[in-house]
Coordinates of C-alpha atoms in Angstrom, one line a residue:
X198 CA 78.9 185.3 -133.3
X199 CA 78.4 182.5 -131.4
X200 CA 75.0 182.0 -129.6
X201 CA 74.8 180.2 -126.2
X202 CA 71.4 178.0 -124.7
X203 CA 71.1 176.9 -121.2
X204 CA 68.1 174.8 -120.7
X205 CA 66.7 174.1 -117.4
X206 CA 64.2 171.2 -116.4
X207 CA 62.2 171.9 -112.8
X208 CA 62.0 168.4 -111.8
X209 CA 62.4 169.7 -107.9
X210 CA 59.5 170.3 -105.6
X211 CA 60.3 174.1 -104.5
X212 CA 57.8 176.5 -103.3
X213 CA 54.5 175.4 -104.7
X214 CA 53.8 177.9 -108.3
X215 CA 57.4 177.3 -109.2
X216 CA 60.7 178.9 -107.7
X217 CA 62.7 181.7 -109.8
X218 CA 65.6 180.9 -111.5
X219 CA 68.2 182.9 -111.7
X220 CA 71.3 183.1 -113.9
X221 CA 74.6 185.2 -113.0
X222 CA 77.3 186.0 -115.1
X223 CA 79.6 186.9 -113.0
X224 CA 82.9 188.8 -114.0
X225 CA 86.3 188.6 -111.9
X226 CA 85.8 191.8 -110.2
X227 CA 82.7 190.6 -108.5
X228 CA 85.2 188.7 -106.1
X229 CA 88.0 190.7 -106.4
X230 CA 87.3 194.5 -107.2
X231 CA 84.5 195.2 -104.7
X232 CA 81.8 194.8 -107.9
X233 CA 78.5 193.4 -107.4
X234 CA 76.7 190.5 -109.9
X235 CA 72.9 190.6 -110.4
X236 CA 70.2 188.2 -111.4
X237 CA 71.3 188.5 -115.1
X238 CA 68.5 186.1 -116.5
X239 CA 65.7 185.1 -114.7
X240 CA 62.4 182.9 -115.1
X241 CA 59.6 181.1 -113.2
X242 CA 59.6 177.9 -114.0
X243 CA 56.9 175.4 -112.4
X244 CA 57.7 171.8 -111.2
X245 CA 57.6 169.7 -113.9
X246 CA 58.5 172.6 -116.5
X247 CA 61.5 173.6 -119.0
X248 CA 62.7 176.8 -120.1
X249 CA 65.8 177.3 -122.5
X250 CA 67.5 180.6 -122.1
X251 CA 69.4 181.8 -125.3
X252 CA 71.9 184.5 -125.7
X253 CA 74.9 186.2 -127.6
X254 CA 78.1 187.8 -126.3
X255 CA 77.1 190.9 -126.9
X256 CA 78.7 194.0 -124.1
X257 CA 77.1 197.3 -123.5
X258 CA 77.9 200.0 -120.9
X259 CA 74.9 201.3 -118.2
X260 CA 74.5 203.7 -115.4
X261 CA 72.2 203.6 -112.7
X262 CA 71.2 207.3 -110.3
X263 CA 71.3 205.0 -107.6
X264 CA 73.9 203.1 -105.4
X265 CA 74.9 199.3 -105.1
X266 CA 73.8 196.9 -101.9
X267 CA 73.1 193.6 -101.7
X268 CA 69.9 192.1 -102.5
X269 CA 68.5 195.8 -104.3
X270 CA 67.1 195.4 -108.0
X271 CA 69.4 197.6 -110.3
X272 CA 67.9 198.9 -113.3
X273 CA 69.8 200.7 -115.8
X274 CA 69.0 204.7 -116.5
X275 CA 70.8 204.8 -119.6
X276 CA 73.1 203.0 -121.6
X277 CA 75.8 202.3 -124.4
X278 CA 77.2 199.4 -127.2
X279 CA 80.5 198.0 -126.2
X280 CA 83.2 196.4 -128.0
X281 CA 86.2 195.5 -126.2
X282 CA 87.8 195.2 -129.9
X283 CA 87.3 198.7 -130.8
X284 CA 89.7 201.3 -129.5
X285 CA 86.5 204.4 -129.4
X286 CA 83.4 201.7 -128.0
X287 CA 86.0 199.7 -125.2
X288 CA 85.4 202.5 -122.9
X289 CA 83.1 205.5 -122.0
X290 CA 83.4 208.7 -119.9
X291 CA 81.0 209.0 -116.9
X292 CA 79.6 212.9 -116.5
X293 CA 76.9 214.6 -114.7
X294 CA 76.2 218.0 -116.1
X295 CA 72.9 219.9 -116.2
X296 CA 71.7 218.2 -113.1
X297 CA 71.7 214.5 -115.3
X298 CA 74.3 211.9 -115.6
X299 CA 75.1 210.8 -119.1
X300 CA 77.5 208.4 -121.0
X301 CA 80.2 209.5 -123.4
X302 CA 82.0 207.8 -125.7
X303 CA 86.2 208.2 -125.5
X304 CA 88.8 207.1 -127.3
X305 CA 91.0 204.5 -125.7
X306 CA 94.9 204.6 -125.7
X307 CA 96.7 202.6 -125.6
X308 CA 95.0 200.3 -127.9
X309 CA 92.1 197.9 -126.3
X310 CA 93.2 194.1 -125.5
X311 CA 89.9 192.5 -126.7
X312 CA 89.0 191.9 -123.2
X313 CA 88.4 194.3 -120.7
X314 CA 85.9 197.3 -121.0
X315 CA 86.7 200.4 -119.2
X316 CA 84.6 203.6 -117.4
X317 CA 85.8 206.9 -116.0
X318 CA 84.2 208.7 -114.2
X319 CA 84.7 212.8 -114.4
X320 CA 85.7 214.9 -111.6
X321 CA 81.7 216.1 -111.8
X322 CA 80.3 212.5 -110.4
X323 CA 78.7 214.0 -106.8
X324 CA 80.4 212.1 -103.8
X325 CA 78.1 208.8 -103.2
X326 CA 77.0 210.4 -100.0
X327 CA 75.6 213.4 -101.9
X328 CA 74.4 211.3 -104.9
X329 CA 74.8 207.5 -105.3
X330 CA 75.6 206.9 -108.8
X331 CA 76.7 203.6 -110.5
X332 CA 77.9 202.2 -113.6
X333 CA 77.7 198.2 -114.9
X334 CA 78.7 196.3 -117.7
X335 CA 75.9 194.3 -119.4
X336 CA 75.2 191.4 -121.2
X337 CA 73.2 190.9 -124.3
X338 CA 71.5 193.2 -122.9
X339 CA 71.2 193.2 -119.3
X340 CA 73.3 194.1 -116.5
X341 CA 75.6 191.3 -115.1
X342 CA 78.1 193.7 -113.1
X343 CA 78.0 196.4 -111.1
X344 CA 80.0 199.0 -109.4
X345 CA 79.3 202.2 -107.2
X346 CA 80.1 205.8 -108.8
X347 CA 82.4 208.5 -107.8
X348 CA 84.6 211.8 -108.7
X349 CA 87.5 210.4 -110.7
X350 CA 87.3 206.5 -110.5
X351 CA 88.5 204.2 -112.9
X352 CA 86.4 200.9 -113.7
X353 CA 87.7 197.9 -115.3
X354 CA 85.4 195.3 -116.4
X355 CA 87.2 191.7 -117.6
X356 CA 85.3 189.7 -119.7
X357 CA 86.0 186.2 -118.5
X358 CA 82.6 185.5 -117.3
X359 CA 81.6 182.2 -115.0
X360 CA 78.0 181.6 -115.5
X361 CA 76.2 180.1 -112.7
X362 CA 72.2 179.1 -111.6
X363 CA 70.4 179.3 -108.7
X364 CA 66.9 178.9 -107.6
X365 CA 64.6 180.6 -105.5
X366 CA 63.2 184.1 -105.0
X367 CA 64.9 186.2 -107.0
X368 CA 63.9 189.2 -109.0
X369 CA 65.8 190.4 -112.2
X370 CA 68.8 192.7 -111.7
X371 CA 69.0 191.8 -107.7
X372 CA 72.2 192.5 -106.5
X373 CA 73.8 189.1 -105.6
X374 CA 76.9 188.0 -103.8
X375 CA 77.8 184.3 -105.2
X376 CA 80.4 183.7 -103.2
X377 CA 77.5 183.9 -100.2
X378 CA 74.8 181.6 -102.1
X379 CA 73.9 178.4 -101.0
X380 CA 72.7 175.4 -103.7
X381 CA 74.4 177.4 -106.4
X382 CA 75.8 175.1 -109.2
X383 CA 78.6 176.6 -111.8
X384 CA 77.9 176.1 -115.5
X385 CA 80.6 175.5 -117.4
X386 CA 80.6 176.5 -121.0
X387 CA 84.2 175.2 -122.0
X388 CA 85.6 173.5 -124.9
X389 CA 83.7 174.6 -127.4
X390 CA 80.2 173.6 -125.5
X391 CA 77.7 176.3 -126.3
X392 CA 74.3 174.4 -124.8
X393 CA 73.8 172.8 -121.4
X394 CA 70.8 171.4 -119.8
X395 CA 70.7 171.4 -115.7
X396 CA 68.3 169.5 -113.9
X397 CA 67.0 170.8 -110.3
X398 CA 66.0 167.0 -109.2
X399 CA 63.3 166.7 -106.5
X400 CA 66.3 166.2 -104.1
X401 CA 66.9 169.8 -104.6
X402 CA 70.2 168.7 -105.9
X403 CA 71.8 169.8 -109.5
X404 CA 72.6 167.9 -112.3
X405 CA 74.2 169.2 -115.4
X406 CA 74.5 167.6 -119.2
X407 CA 76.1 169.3 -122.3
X408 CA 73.8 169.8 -124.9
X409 CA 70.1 170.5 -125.0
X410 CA 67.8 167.9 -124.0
X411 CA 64.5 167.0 -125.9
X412 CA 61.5 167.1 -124.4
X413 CA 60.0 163.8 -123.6
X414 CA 56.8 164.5 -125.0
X415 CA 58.4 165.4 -128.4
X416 CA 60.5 161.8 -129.0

């Protein structure tokens, strides 16, 4: 499996105690399926600091009793293992019995394409309007896409993520539009590149290197 570091170097001079960064993995139906991205990985880093982010492509299912808006932290009420290779752990039913929502492993056919990841949602999800109800796909862990509930709705999920970093104040799992963020810079993990290092320069400009970069106090 391979593993994936993104280090980043505060070298700006952003909101004095350090601004939040904030890293989105944004699927393609977060611009084109009325999904929502969140702060995926976030971390205060001071002026003059480094942090190196680390994670695996590793999918999982989650549900939220709550709906989706811009800007609200979304934290996950339950959740599942995904594998988009696996015909019975590519997609889950969404129920609500007994007062509770709960997700249910199904059993996909036709067979699963290795890249998508699917939800439905029973004919028992309460209208949003009665109870708001949502469902994500995460990464490594933590949500990265999200969509709002409903009786008898169909999710897809495409696991093509574009990765991206932004600073500033930002809490993890805030619901984010990209497409509406200013000073956002696109990391590009192509080519067999699995580290990058982006700078934040005191111009409050990006710059962006493959590979990790040492610390100068360690050469």
């Amino acid at each position: 499996m391979t593993a994936y570091d993104l280090t980043v170097v505060n070298e700006s001079e952003l909101a004095h105690g350090g601004p939040t960064f904030a890293v989105v993995a944004e699927l393609p139906e977060a611009r084109t399926a009325g999904a929502l991205s969140v702060a995926w990985l976030t971390q205060v880093i001071h002026p003059g600091n480094r942090y190196t982010y680390r994670w695996a492509i590793e999918w999982g299912f989650a549900w939220s009793a709550s709906g989706t808006a811009k800007d609200y932290q979304w934290a996950a009420n339950g959740s599942l293992p995904a594998d988009p290779a696996s015909s019975t752990q590519c997609a889950v039913g969404f129920d609500y019995t007994g007062g509770d929502f709960q997700l249910k492993p199904v059993t996909r056919s036709p067979a699963p394409n290795n890249s998508q990841l699917w939800v439905e949602d029973s004919s028992a999800i309460p209208e949003p309007s009665i109870q708001p109800s949502s469902v994500a796909v995460t990464l490594n862990g933590q949500p990265t896409c999200v969509t709002e509930a409903g009786p008898n709705l169909e999710h897809i999920f495409t696991l093509h993520p574009s990765y991206y970093i932004v600073a500033g104040a930002f809490e993890q799992g805030q619901i984010i539009d990209v497409a509406g963020l200013t000073q956002v810079q696109e990391l590009e993990y192509d080519d067999g590149v699995a580290a990058l290092t982006v700078v934040l320069n005191d111009d409050n400009t990006w710059k962006v290197t493959a590979g990790t970069a040492r610390d100068p106090a360690r050469r």
